[in-house]
Short mmCIF file of C-alpha atoms in Angstrom, two decimals:
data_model
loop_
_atom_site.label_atom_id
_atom_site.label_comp_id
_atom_site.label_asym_id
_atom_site.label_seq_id
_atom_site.Cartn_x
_atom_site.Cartn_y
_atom_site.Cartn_z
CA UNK A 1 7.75 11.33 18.55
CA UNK A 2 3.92 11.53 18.42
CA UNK A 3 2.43 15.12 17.34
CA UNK A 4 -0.71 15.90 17.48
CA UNK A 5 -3.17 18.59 19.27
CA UNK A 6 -5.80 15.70 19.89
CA UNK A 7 -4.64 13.89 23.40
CA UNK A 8 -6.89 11.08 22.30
CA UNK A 9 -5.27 10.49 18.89
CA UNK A 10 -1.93 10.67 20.80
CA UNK A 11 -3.13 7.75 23.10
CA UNK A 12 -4.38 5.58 20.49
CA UNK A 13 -1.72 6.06 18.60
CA UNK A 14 0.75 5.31 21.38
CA UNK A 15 -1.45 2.02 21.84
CA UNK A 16 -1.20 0.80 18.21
CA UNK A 17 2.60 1.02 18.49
CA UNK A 18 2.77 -1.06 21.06
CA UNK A 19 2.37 -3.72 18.81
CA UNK A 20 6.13 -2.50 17.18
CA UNK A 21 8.79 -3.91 19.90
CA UNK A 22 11.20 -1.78 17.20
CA UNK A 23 9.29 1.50 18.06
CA UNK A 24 10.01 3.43 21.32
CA UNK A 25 7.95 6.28 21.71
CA UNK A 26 10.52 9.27 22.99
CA UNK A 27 7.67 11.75 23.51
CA UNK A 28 4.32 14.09 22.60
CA UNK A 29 3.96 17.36 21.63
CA UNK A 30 0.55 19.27 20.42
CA UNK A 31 2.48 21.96 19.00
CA UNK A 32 5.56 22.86 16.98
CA UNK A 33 7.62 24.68 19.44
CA UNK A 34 6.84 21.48 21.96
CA UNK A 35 7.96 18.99 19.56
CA UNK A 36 11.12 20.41 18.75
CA UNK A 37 11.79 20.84 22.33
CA UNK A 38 10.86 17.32 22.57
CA UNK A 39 13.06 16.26 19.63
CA UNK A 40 16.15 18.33 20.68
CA UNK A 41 15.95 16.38 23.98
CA UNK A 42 15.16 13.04 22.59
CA UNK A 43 17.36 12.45 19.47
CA UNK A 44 13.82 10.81 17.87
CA UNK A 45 14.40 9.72 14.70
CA UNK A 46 10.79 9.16 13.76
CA UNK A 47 8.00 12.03 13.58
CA UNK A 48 4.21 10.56 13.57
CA UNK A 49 2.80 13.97 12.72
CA UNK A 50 -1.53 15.78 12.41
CA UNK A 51 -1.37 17.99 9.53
CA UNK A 52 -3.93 20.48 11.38
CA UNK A 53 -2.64 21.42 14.27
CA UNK A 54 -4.83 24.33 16.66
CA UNK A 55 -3.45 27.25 14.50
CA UNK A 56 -0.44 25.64 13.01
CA UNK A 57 0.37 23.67 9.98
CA UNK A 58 2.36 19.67 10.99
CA UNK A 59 4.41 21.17 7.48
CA UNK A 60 5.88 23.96 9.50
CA UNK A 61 7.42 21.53 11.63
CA UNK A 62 9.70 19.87 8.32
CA UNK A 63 11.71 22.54 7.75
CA UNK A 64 13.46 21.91 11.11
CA UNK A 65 14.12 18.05 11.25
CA UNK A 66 17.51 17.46 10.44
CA UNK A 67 17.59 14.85 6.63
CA UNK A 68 17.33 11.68 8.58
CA UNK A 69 14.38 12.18 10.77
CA UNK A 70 11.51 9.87 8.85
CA UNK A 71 7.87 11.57 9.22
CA UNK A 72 4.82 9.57 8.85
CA UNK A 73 1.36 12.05 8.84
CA UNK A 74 -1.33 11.11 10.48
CA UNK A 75 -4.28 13.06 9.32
CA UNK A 76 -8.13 12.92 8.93
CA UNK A 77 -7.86 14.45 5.95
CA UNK A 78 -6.56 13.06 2.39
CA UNK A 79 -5.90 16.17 0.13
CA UNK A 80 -2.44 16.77 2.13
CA UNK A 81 -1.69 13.31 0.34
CA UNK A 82 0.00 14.69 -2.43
CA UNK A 83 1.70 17.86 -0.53
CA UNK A 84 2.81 15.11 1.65
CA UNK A 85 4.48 13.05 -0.82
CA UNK A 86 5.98 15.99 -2.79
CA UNK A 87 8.11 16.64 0.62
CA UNK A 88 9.24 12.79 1.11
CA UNK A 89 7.07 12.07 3.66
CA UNK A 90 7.26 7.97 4.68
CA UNK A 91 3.97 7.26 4.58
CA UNK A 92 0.19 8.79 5.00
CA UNK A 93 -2.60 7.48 7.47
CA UNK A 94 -5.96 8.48 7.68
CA UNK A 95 -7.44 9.14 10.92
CA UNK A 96 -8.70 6.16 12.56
CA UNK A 97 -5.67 4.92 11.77
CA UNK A 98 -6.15 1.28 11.41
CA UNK A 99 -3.78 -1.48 12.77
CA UNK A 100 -2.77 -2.77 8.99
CA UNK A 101 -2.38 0.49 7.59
CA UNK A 102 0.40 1.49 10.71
CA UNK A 103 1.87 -2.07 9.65
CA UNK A 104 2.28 -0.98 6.53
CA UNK A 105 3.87 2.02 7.28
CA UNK A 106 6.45 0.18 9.35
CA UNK A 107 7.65 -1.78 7.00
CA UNK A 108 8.08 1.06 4.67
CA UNK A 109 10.34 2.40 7.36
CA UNK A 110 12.16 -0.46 7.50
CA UNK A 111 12.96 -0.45 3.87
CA UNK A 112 13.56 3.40 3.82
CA UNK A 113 10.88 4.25 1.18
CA UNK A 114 12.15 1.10 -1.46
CA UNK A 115 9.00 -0.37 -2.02
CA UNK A 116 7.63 1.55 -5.08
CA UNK A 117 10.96 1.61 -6.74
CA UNK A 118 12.14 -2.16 -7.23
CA UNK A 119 15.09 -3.43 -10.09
CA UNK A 120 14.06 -5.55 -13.30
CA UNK A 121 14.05 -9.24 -12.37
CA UNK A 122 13.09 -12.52 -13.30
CA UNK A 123 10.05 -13.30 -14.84
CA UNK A 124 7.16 -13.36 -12.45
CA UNK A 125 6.75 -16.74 -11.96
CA UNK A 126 10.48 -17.41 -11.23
CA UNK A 127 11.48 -18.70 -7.70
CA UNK A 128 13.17 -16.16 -5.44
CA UNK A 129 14.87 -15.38 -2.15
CA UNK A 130 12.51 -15.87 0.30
CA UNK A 131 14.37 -13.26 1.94
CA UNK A 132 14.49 -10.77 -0.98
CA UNK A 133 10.26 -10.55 -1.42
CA UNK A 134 8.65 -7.95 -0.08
CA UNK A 135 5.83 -8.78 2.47
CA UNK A 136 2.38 -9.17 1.46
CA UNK A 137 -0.31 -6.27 1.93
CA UNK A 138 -3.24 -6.64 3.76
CA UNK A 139 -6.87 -6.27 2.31
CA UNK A 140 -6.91 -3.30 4.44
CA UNK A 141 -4.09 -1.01 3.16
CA UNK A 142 -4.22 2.04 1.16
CA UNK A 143 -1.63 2.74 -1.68
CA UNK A 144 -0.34 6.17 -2.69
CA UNK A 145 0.66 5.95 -5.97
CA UNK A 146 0.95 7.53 -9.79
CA UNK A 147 -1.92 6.39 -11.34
CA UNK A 148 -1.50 8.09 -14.95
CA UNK A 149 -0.35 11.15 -14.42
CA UNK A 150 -1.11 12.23 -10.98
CA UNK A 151 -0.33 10.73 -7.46
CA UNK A 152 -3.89 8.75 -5.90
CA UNK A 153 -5.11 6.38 -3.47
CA UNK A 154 -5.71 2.63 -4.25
CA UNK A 155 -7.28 0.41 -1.24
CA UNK A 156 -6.35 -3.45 -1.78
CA UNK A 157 -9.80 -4.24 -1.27
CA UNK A 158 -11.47 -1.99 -4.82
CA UNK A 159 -8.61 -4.32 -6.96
CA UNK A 160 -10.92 -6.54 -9.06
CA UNK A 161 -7.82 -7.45 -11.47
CA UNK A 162 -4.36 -6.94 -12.77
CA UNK A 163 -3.37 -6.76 -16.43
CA UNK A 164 0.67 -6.60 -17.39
CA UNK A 165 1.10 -3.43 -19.58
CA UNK A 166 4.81 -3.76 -20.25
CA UNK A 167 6.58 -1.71 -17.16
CA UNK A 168 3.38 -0.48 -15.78
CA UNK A 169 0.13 -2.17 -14.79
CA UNK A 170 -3.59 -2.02 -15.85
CA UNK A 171 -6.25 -1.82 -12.40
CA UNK A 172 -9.29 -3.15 -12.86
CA UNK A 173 -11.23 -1.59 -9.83
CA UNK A 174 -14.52 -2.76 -8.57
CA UNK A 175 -16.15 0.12 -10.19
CA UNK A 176 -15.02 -0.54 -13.43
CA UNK A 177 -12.23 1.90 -14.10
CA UNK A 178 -9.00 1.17 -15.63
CA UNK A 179 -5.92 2.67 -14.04
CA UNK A 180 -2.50 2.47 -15.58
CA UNK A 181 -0.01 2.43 -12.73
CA UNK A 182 3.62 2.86 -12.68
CA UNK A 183 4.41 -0.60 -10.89
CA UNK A 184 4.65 -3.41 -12.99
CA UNK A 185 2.66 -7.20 -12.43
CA UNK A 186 6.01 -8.52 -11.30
CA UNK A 187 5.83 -5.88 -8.18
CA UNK A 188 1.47 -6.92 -7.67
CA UNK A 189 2.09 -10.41 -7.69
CA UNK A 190 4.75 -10.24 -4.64
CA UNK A 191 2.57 -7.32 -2.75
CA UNK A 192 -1.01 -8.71 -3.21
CA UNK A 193 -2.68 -10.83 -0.24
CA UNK A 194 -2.64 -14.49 -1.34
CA UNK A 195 -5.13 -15.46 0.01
CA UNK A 196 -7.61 -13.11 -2.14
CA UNK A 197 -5.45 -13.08 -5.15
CA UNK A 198 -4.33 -15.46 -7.62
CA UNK A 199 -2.11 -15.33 -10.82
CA UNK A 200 -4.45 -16.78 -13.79
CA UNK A 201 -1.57 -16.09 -16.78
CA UNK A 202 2.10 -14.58 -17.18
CA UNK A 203 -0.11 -11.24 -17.75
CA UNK A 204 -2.88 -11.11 -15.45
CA UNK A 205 -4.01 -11.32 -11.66
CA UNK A 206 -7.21 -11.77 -10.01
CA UNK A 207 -9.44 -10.80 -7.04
CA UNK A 208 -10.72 -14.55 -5.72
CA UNK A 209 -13.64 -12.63 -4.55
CA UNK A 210 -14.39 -11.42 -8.11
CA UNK A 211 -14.57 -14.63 -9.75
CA UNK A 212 -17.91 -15.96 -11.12
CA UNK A 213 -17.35 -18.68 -12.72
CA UNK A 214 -14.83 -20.78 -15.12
CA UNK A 215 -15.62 -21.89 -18.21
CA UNK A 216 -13.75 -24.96 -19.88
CA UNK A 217 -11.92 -23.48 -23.42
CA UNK A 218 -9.41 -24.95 -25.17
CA UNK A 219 -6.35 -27.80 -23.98
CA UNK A 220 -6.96 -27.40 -20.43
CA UNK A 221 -7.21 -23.64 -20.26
CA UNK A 222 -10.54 -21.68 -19.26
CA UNK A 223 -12.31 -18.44 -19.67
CA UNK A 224 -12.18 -16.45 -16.45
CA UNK A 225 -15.35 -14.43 -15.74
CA UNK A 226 -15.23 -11.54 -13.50
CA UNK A 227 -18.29 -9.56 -11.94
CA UNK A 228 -18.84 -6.54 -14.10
CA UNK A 229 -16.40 -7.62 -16.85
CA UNK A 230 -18.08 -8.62 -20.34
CA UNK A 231 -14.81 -10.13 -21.45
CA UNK A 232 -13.26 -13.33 -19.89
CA UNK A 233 -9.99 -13.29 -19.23
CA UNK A 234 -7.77 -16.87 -20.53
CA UNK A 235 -6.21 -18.74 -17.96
CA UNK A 236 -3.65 -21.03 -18.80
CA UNK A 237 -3.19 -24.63 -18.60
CA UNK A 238 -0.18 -23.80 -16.08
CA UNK A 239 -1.63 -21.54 -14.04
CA UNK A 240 -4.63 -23.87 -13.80
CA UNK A 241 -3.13 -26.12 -12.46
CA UNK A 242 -1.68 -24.24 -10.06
CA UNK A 243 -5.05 -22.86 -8.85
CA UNK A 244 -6.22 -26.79 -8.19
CA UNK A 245 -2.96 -26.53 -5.81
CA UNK A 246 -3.52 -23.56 -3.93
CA UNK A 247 -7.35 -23.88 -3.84
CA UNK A 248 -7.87 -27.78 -3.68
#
């Protein structure tokens, strides 16, 4: 079920999910007395819901879905973000919703909100299931996640590095900052595009597009140097060679 007052947004949005053979669009609705008339006659299951709606609130509409109706917002506006969350909403998109961010969102649906929560495992650079990992990000997609203490945005594309902090992770953005995360390297290295990133040691992970250069150090190893970062990060003799692989 698509609801929104915009007929536009309900059009595009109907085209993007075209691309989803698993998505049937039951209906449309611009307010919340049409979409649950729509939803008592459809059985939908799925709720792509505007957050401003002409004189009504998309929230007004949760209190009605029965527990297993998933709702995905679809707003142009990010401070609902966190209000959003707090009610165990799927997923967030910001209006124009782009094709890789709705991907995204589909395969959180398909693992029923499991991606931010994920068991200890091996260590990261352990072989696994092919069917058990995750599938990669784009350089498109936003993240909604606790970064310290409060719930934030990260887009793929501001990740310069990341640094292993035990069970959480250090963000080195393009700006600088450092954000400690509540998802460990093990969960970056399995999410990240790899084609823009690649694992330099057990404890860090780079943007490709960041690198300047590589210095020679010690036994095979080098220095990593990363635009806007005085201090090189080590990369091992291991991983080294690994890069030779992936990169030629």
């Amino acid at each position: 079920m698509i609801v929104d007052d915009e007929r536009l947004a309900r059009m595009e949005l109907r085209r993007l999910l075209q691309s989803h053979p698993n998505i049937s669009v039951a209906g449309e609705a611009s307010t919340i007395d049409g979409a649950l008339e729509r939803l008592r006659l459809t059985g939908a299951n799925l709720v792509f819901l505007d957050i401003q709606l002409k004189g009504e609130s998309g929230f007004d509409l949760l209190s009605h879905l029965a527990p297993e109706v998933a709702v995905v917002f679809v707003t142009a506006f990010d401070e609902y973000a966190v209000q959003a969350f707090e009610v165990h909403a799927l997923d967030y998109l910001l209006k124009p919703v782009a094709p890789e961010q709705l991907a995204d969102a589909m395969d959180n649906l398909n693992r029923r909100g499991s991606v931010e929560v994920r068991a200890p495992g091996p260590p990261v650079e352990a072989a696994e299931d092919e069917d058990q990992r995750p599938e990669r990000l784009s350089l498109a997609a936003r993240l909604f996640l606790r970064i310290e203490e409060r719930m934030g945005f990260l887009a793929v594309a501001q990740i310069r590095a990341v640094l292993a902090d035990g069970d959480h992770a250090i963000i080195i953005t393009l700006d600088g900052r450092r954000l400690k995360v509540r998802k460990p390297l093990r969960e970056w290295i399995l999410r990240l595009p790899e084609e823009h990133f690649l694992q330099i040691h057990r404890g860090a992970l780079v943007n490709l597009d960041e690198l300047q250069r590589l210095d020679e150090w010690s036994h095979g190893s080098f220095h990593v140097h990363l635009r806007g970062e005085p201090t090189p990060l080590i990369m091992s003799r291991r991983f080294a060679a690994r890069m030779r692989a992936q990169l030629g």
